[in-house]
Short mmCIF file of C-alpha atoms and ligand atoms in Angstrom, two decimals:
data_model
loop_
_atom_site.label_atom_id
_atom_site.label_comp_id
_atom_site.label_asym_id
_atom_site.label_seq_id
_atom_site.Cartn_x
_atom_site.Cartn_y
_atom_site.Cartn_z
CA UNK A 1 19.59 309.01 331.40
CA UNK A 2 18.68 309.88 327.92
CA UNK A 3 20.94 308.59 324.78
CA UNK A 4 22.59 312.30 325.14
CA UNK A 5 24.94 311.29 327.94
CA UNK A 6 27.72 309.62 326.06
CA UNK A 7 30.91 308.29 327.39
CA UNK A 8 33.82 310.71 328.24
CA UNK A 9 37.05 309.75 325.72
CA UNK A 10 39.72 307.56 326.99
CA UNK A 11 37.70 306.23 330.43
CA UNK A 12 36.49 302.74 331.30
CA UNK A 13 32.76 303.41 331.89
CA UNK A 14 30.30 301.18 333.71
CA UNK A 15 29.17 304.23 335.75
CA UNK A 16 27.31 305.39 338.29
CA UNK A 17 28.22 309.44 337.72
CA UNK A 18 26.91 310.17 334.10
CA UNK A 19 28.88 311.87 331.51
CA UNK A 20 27.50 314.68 328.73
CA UNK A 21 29.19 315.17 326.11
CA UNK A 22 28.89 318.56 324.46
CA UNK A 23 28.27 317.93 320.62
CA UNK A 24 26.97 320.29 317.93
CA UNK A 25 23.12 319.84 319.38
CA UNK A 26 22.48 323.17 320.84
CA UNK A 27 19.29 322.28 321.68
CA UNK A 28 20.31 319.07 323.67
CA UNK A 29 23.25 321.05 325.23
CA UNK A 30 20.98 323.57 326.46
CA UNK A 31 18.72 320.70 327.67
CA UNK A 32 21.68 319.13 329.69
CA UNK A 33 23.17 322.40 330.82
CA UNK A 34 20.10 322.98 332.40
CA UNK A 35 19.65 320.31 334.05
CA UNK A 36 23.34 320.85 335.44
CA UNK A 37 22.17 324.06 336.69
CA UNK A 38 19.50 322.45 338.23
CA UNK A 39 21.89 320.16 340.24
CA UNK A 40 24.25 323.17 341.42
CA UNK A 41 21.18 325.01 342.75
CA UNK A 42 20.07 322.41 344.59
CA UNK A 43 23.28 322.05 346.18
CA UNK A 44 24.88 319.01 344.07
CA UNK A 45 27.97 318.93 342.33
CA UNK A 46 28.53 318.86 338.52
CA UNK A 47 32.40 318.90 337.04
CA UNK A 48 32.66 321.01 334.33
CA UNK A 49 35.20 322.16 331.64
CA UNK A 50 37.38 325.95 331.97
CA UNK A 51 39.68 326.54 329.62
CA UNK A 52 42.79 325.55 332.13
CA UNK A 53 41.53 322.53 333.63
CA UNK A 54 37.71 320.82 334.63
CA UNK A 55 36.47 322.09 337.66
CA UNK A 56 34.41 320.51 340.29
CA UNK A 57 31.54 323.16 340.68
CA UNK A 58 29.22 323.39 343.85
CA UNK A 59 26.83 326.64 344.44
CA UNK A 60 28.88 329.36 346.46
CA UNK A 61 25.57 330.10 348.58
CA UNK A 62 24.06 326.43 349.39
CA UNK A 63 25.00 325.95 352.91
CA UNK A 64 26.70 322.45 352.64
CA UNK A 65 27.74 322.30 349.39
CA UNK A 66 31.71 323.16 349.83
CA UNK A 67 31.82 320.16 352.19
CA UNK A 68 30.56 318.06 349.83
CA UNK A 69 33.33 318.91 347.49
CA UNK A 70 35.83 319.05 350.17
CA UNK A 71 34.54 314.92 350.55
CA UNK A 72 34.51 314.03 347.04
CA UNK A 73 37.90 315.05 346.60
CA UNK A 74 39.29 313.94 350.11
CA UNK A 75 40.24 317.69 350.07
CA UNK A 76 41.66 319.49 353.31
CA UNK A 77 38.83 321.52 354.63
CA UNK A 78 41.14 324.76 354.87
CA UNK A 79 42.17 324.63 351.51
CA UNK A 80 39.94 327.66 349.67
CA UNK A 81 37.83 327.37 346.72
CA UNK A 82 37.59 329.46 343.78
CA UNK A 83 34.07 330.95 342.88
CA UNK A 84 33.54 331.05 339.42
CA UNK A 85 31.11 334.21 337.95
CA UNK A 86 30.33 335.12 334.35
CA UNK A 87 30.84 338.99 335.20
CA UNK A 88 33.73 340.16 336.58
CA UNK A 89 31.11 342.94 338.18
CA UNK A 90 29.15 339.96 339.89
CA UNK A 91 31.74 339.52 342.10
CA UNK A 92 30.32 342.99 343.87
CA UNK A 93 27.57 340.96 345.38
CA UNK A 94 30.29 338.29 347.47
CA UNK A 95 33.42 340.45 347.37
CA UNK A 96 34.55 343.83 347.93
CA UNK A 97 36.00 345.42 344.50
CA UNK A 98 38.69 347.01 344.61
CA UNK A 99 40.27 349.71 341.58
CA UNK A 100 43.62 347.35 340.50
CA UNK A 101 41.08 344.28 340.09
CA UNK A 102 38.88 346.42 337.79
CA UNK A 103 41.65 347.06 335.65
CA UNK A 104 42.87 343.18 335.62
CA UNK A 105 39.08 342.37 335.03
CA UNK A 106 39.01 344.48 332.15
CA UNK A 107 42.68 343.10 331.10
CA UNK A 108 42.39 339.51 331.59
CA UNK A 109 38.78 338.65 331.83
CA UNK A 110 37.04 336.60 331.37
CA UNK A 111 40.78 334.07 331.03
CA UNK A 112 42.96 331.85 333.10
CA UNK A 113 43.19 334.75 336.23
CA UNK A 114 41.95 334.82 339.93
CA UNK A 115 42.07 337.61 342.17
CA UNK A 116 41.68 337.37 345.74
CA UNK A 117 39.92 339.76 347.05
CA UNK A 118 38.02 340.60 350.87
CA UNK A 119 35.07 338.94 350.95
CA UNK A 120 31.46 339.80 351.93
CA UNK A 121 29.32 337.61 354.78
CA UNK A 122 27.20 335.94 352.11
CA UNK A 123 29.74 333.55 351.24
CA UNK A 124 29.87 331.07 354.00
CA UNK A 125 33.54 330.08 355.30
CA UNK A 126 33.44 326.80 354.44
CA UNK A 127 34.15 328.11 350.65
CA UNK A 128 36.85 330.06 352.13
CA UNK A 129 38.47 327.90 354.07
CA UNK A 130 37.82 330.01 357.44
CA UNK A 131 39.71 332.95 355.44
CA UNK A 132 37.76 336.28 355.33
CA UNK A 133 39.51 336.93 351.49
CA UNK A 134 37.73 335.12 348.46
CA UNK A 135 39.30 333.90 345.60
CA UNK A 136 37.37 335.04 342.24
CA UNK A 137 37.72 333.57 338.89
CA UNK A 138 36.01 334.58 335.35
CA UNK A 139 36.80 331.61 333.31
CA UNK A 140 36.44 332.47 329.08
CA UNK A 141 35.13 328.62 328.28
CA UNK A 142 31.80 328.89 326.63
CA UNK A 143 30.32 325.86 328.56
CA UNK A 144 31.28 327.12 331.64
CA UNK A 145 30.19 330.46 331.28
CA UNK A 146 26.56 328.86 330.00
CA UNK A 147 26.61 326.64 333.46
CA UNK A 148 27.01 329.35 335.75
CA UNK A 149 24.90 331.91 334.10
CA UNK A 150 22.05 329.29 334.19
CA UNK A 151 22.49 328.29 337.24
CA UNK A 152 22.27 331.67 338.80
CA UNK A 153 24.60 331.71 341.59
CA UNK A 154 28.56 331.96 341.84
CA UNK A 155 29.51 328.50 341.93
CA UNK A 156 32.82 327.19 343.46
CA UNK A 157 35.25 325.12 341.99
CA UNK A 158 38.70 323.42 342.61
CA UNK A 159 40.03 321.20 339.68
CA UNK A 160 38.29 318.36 339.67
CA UNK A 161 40.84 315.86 340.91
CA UNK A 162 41.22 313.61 343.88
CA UNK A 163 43.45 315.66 345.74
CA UNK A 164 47.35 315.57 345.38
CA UNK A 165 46.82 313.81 341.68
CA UNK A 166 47.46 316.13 338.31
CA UNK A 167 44.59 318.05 337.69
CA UNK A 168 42.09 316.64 335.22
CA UNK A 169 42.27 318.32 331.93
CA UNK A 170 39.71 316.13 329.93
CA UNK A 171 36.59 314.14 331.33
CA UNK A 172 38.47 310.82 331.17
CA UNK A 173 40.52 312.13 333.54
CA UNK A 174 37.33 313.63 335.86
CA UNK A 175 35.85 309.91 335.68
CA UNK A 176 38.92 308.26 336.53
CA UNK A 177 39.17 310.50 339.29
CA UNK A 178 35.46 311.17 340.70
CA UNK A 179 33.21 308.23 339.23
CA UNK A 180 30.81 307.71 341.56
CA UNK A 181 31.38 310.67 344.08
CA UNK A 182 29.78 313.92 341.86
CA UNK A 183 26.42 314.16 340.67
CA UNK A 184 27.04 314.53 336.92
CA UNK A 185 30.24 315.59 334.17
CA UNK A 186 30.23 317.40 331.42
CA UNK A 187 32.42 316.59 328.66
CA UNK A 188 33.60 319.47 327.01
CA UNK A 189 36.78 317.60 325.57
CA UNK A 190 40.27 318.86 326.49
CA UNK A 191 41.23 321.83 327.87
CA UNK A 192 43.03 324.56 326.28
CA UNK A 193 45.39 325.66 328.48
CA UNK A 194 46.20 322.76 331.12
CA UNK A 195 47.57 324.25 333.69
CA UNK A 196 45.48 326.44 336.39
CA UNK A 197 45.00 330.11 336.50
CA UNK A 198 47.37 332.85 338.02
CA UNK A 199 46.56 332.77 341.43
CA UNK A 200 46.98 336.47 342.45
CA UNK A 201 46.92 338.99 345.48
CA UNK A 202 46.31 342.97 345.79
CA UNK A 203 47.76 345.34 347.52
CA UNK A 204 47.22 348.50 346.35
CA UNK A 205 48.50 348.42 342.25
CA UNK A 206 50.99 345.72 343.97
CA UNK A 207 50.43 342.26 342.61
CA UNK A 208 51.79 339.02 344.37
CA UNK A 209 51.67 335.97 342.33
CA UNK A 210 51.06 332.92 344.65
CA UNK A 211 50.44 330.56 341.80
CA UNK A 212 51.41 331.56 337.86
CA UNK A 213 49.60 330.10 335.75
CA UNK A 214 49.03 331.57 331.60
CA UNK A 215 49.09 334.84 332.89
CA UNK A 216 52.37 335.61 333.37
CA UNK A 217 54.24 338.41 336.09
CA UNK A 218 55.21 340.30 332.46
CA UNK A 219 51.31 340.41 331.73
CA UNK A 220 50.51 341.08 334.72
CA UNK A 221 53.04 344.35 334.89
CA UNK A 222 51.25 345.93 332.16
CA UNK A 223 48.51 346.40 335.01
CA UNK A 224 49.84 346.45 337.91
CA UNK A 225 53.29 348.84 339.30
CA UNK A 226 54.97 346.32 340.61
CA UNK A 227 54.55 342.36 340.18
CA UNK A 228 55.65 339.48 343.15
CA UNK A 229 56.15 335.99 342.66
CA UNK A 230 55.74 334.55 346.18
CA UNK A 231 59.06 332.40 347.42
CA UNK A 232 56.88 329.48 347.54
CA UNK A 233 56.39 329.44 343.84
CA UNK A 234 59.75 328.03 342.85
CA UNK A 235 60.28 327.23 346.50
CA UNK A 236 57.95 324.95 348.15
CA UNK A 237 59.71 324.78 351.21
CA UNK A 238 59.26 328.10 351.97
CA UNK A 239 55.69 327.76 352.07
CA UNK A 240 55.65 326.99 355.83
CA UNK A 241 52.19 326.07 358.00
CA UNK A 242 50.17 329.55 357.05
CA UNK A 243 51.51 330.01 353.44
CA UNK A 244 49.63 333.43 351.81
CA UNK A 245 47.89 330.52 349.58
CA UNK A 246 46.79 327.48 351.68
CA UNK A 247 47.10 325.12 348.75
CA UNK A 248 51.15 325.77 348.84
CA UNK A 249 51.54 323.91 352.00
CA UNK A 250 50.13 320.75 349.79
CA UNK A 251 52.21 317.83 347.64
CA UNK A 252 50.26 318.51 344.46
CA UNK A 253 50.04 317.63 340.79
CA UNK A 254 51.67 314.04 341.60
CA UNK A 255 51.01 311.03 339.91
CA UNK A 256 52.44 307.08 341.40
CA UNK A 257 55.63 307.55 339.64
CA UNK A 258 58.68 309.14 340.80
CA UNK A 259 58.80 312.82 339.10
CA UNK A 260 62.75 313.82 338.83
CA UNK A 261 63.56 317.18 337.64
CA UNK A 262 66.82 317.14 336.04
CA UNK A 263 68.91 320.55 335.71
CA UNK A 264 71.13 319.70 332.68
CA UNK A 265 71.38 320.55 328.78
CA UNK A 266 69.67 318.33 325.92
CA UNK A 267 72.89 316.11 325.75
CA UNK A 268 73.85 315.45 329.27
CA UNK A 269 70.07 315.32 330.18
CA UNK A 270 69.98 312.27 327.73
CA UNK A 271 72.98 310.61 329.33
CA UNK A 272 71.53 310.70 332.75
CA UNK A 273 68.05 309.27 331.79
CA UNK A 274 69.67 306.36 329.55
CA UNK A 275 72.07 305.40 332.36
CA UNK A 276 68.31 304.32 333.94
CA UNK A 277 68.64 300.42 332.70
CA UNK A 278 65.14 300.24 334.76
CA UNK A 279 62.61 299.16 331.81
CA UNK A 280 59.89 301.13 333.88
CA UNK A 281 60.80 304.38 333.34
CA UNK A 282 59.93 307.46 331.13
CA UNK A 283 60.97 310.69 330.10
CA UNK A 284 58.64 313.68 329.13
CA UNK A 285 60.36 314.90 325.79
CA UNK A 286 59.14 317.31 322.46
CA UNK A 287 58.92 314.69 319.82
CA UNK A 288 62.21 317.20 318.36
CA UNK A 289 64.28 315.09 320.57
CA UNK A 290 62.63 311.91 321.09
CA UNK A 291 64.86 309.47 319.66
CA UNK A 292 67.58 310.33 322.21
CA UNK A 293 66.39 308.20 324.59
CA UNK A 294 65.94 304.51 325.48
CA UNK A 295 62.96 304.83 327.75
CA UNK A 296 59.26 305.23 327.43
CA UNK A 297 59.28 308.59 325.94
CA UNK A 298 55.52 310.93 326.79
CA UNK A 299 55.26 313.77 324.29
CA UNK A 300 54.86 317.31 325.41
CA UNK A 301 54.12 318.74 322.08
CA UNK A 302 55.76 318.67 318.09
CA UNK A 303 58.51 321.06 319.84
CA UNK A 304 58.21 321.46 323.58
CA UNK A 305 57.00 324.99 323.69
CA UNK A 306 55.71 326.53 326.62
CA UNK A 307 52.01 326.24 325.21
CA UNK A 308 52.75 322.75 323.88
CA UNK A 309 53.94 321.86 327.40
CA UNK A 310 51.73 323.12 329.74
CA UNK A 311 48.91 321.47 327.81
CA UNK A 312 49.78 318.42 327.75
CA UNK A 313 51.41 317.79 331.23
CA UNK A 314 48.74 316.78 333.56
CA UNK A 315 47.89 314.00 330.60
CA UNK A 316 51.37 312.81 330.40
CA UNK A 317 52.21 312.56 334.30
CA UNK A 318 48.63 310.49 334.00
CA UNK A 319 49.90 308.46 331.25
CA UNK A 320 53.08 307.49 333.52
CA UNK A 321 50.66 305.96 335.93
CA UNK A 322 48.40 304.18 333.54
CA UNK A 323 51.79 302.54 331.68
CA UNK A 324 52.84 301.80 335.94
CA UNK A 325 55.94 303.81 334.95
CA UNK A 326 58.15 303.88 338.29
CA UNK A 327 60.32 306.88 337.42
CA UNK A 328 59.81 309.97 334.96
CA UNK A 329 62.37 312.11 334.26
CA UNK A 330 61.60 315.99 333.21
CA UNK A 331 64.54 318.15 331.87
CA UNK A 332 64.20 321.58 334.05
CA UNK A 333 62.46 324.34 332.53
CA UNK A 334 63.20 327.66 333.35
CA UNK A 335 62.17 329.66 336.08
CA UNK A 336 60.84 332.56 334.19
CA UNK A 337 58.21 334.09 331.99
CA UNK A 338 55.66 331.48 330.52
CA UNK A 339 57.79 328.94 331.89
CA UNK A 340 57.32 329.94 335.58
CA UNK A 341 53.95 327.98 336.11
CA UNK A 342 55.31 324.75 334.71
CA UNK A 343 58.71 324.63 336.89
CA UNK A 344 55.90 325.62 339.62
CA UNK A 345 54.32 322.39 338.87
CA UNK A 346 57.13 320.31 338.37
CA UNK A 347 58.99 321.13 341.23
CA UNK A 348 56.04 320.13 343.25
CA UNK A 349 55.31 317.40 341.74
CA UNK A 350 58.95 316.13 342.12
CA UNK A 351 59.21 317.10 345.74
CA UNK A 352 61.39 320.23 346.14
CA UNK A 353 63.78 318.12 344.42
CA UNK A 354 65.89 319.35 341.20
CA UNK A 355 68.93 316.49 340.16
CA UNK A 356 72.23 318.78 338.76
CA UNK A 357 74.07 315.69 337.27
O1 TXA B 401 42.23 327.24 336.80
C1 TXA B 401 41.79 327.14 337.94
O2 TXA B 401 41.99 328.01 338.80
C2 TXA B 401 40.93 325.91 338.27
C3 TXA B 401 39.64 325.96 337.47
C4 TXA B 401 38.69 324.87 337.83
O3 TXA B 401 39.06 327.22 337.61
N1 TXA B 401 40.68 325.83 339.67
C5 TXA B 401 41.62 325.49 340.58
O4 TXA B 401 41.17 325.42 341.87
O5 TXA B 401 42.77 325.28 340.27
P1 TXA B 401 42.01 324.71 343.04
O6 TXA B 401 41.07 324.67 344.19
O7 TXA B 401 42.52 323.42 342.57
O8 TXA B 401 43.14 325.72 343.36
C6 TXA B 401 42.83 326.96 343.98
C7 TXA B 401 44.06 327.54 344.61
C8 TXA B 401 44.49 326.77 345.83
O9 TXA B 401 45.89 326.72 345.84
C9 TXA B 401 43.96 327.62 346.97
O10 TXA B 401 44.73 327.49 348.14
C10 TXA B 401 44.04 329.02 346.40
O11 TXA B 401 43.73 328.88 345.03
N2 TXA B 401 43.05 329.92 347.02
C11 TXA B 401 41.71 329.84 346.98
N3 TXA B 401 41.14 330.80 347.73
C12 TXA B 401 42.14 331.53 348.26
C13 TXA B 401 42.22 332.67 349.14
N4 TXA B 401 41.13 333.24 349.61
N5 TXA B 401 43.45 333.13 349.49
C14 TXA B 401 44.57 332.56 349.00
N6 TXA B 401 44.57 331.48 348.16
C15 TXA B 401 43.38 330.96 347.81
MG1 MG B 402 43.67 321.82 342.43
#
């Protein structure tokens, strides 16, 4: 590889998968994206940046490719993927359009939303997991959007994780995670959203949320008559064996540590995590209230807001694990409005489990 492919921030490199990093250089972007493209046609995988998290992309229509994915990941084979388009209207050629998703394409796309819809024959099952719905996303990153639209063809994508660890929301991460496994990564440097899009499902003008994400059930109702949040959501136990999403029914967004979700306010939250004498553990705070405790404190953001939080989770659960953290604690956010997706993903990533000292 050329002097273009440079290493991805905050990874140890010695590599066998190489990294580009997207700089100022159209021209070498272009030359790299292209070469990208080249890979997904051809039935290879390239990770690539969306604005919620990287993605792991493989061409929707080369017979062979979602296994490969599926491998690399050490991903259940009946968990779904996500096929990524430029055009909300290019989903017409794999998926059968219905009128409520026009009006949430014209809402919300291209951004952090994926409808499922029925799907057409010419996506083989192994994207779908065996389901005969499809799961279409039209992400608003720039890079992204280039990737697909050169390389021609929907291309699926999970987040580009091993499965069951936080979802990678810079190329460090990706590397950490996939060195070795994936033909290439782009580095597109971090993502702006960090959390993954609102998973959602039609019927009729009825919406059901089976995984919130930045765009919220109060977004949503400006589209839609009525708005769902499956039980699962804030539930995980209710998922059961055939859950209306497949990827409820799996621990997700983990890292090593011990996540525990603690339902208290500022002050009694603080006395339960300093009564931890363990010199191992952590505590995701807003630097606002930082000096409250006595353990390792991870940052979520100048004041903890939703925004603040959400982008900067995945890297702090990450963090836990690189400073071999045993325990983090995570005051419980609420259950509601642009909240909802990160109790979603703390409450799996702590189990089912919330601690009401
Ligand atoms: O933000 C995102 O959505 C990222 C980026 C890369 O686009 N992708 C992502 O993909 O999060 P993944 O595979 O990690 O999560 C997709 C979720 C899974 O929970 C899966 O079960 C669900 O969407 N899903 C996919 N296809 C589905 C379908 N046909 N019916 C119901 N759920 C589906
Ligand atoms: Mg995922």
């Amino acid at each position: 590889m050329s002097d273009n492919v440079k290493k991805a921030s905050g990874a140890d490199f010695g590599a066998e998968t190489p990294v580009y990093k997207i700089t100022e250089n159209e021209e070498d972007n272009n030359a790299f994206l292209k070469t990208a493209a080249d890979i997904l046609k051809n039935g290879g995988l390239v990770a690539f940046p969306t604005e919620t998290v990287y993605g792991l992309g493989a061409s929707a229509y080369f017979k062979g490719a979602a296994q490969k994915v599926y491998a690399a990941k050490g991903r259940p084979s009946d968990n779904p993927l996500i096929v990524h388009i430029c055009d909300p209207l290019d989903a017409g050629e794999f998926a059968y359009l219905n009128d409520t998703y026009l009006k949430l394409a014209k809402r919300f796309m291209p951004g952090p939303l994926t409808v499922i819809l029925k799907k057409k024959s010419v996506i083989d099952d192994s994207v779908t997991g065996g389901l005969d719905t499809v799961a279409v996303r039209c992400p608003s990153n720039v890079t992204a959007r280039r990737l697909i639209s050169l390389a021609g063809v929907p291309v699926a994508a999970p987040s580009a994780n091993s499965s069951g660890s936080p979802s990678p929301t810079n190329a460090g991460h990706v590397f950490a995670d996939l060195n070795g496994k994936i033909d290439m990564i782009i580095d597109g440097g971090e993502c702006d959203v960090g959390l993954e899009s609102t998973v959602v499902s039609l019927d009729g003008d009825v919406c059901t949320i089976l995984r919130p994400g930045a765009v919220t059930k109060e977004m949503l109702l400006e589209v839609c008559s009525a708005v769902d949040v499956a039980g699962a959501v804030t539930n995980p136990s209710l998922a059961g064996d055939k859950p209306a999403s497949p990827g409820m029914k799996y621990k997700h967004y983990s890292p090593a540590a011990e996540v525990i979700l603690v339902d208290a306010d500022d002050e009694l939250f603080a006395e339960y995590v300093n009564s931890d004498a363990d010199s191992k553990c952590g505590v995701l705070s807003s630097d606002v209230w930082k000096s409250s405790f006595n353990c390792a404190v991870l940052s979520v953001g100048k004041t903890g807001s939703a925004d603040e939080y959400n982008h900067s989770l995945y890297s702090m659960l990450r963090y836990a694990d690189e400073l071999e953290l045993n325990r983090v604690y995570v005051k419980k956010p609420p259950e509601t409005g642009e909240y909802l997706a990160l109790y979603n993903r703390l409450i799996r990533a702590a189990g089912g489990k919330v601690i009401k000292p």
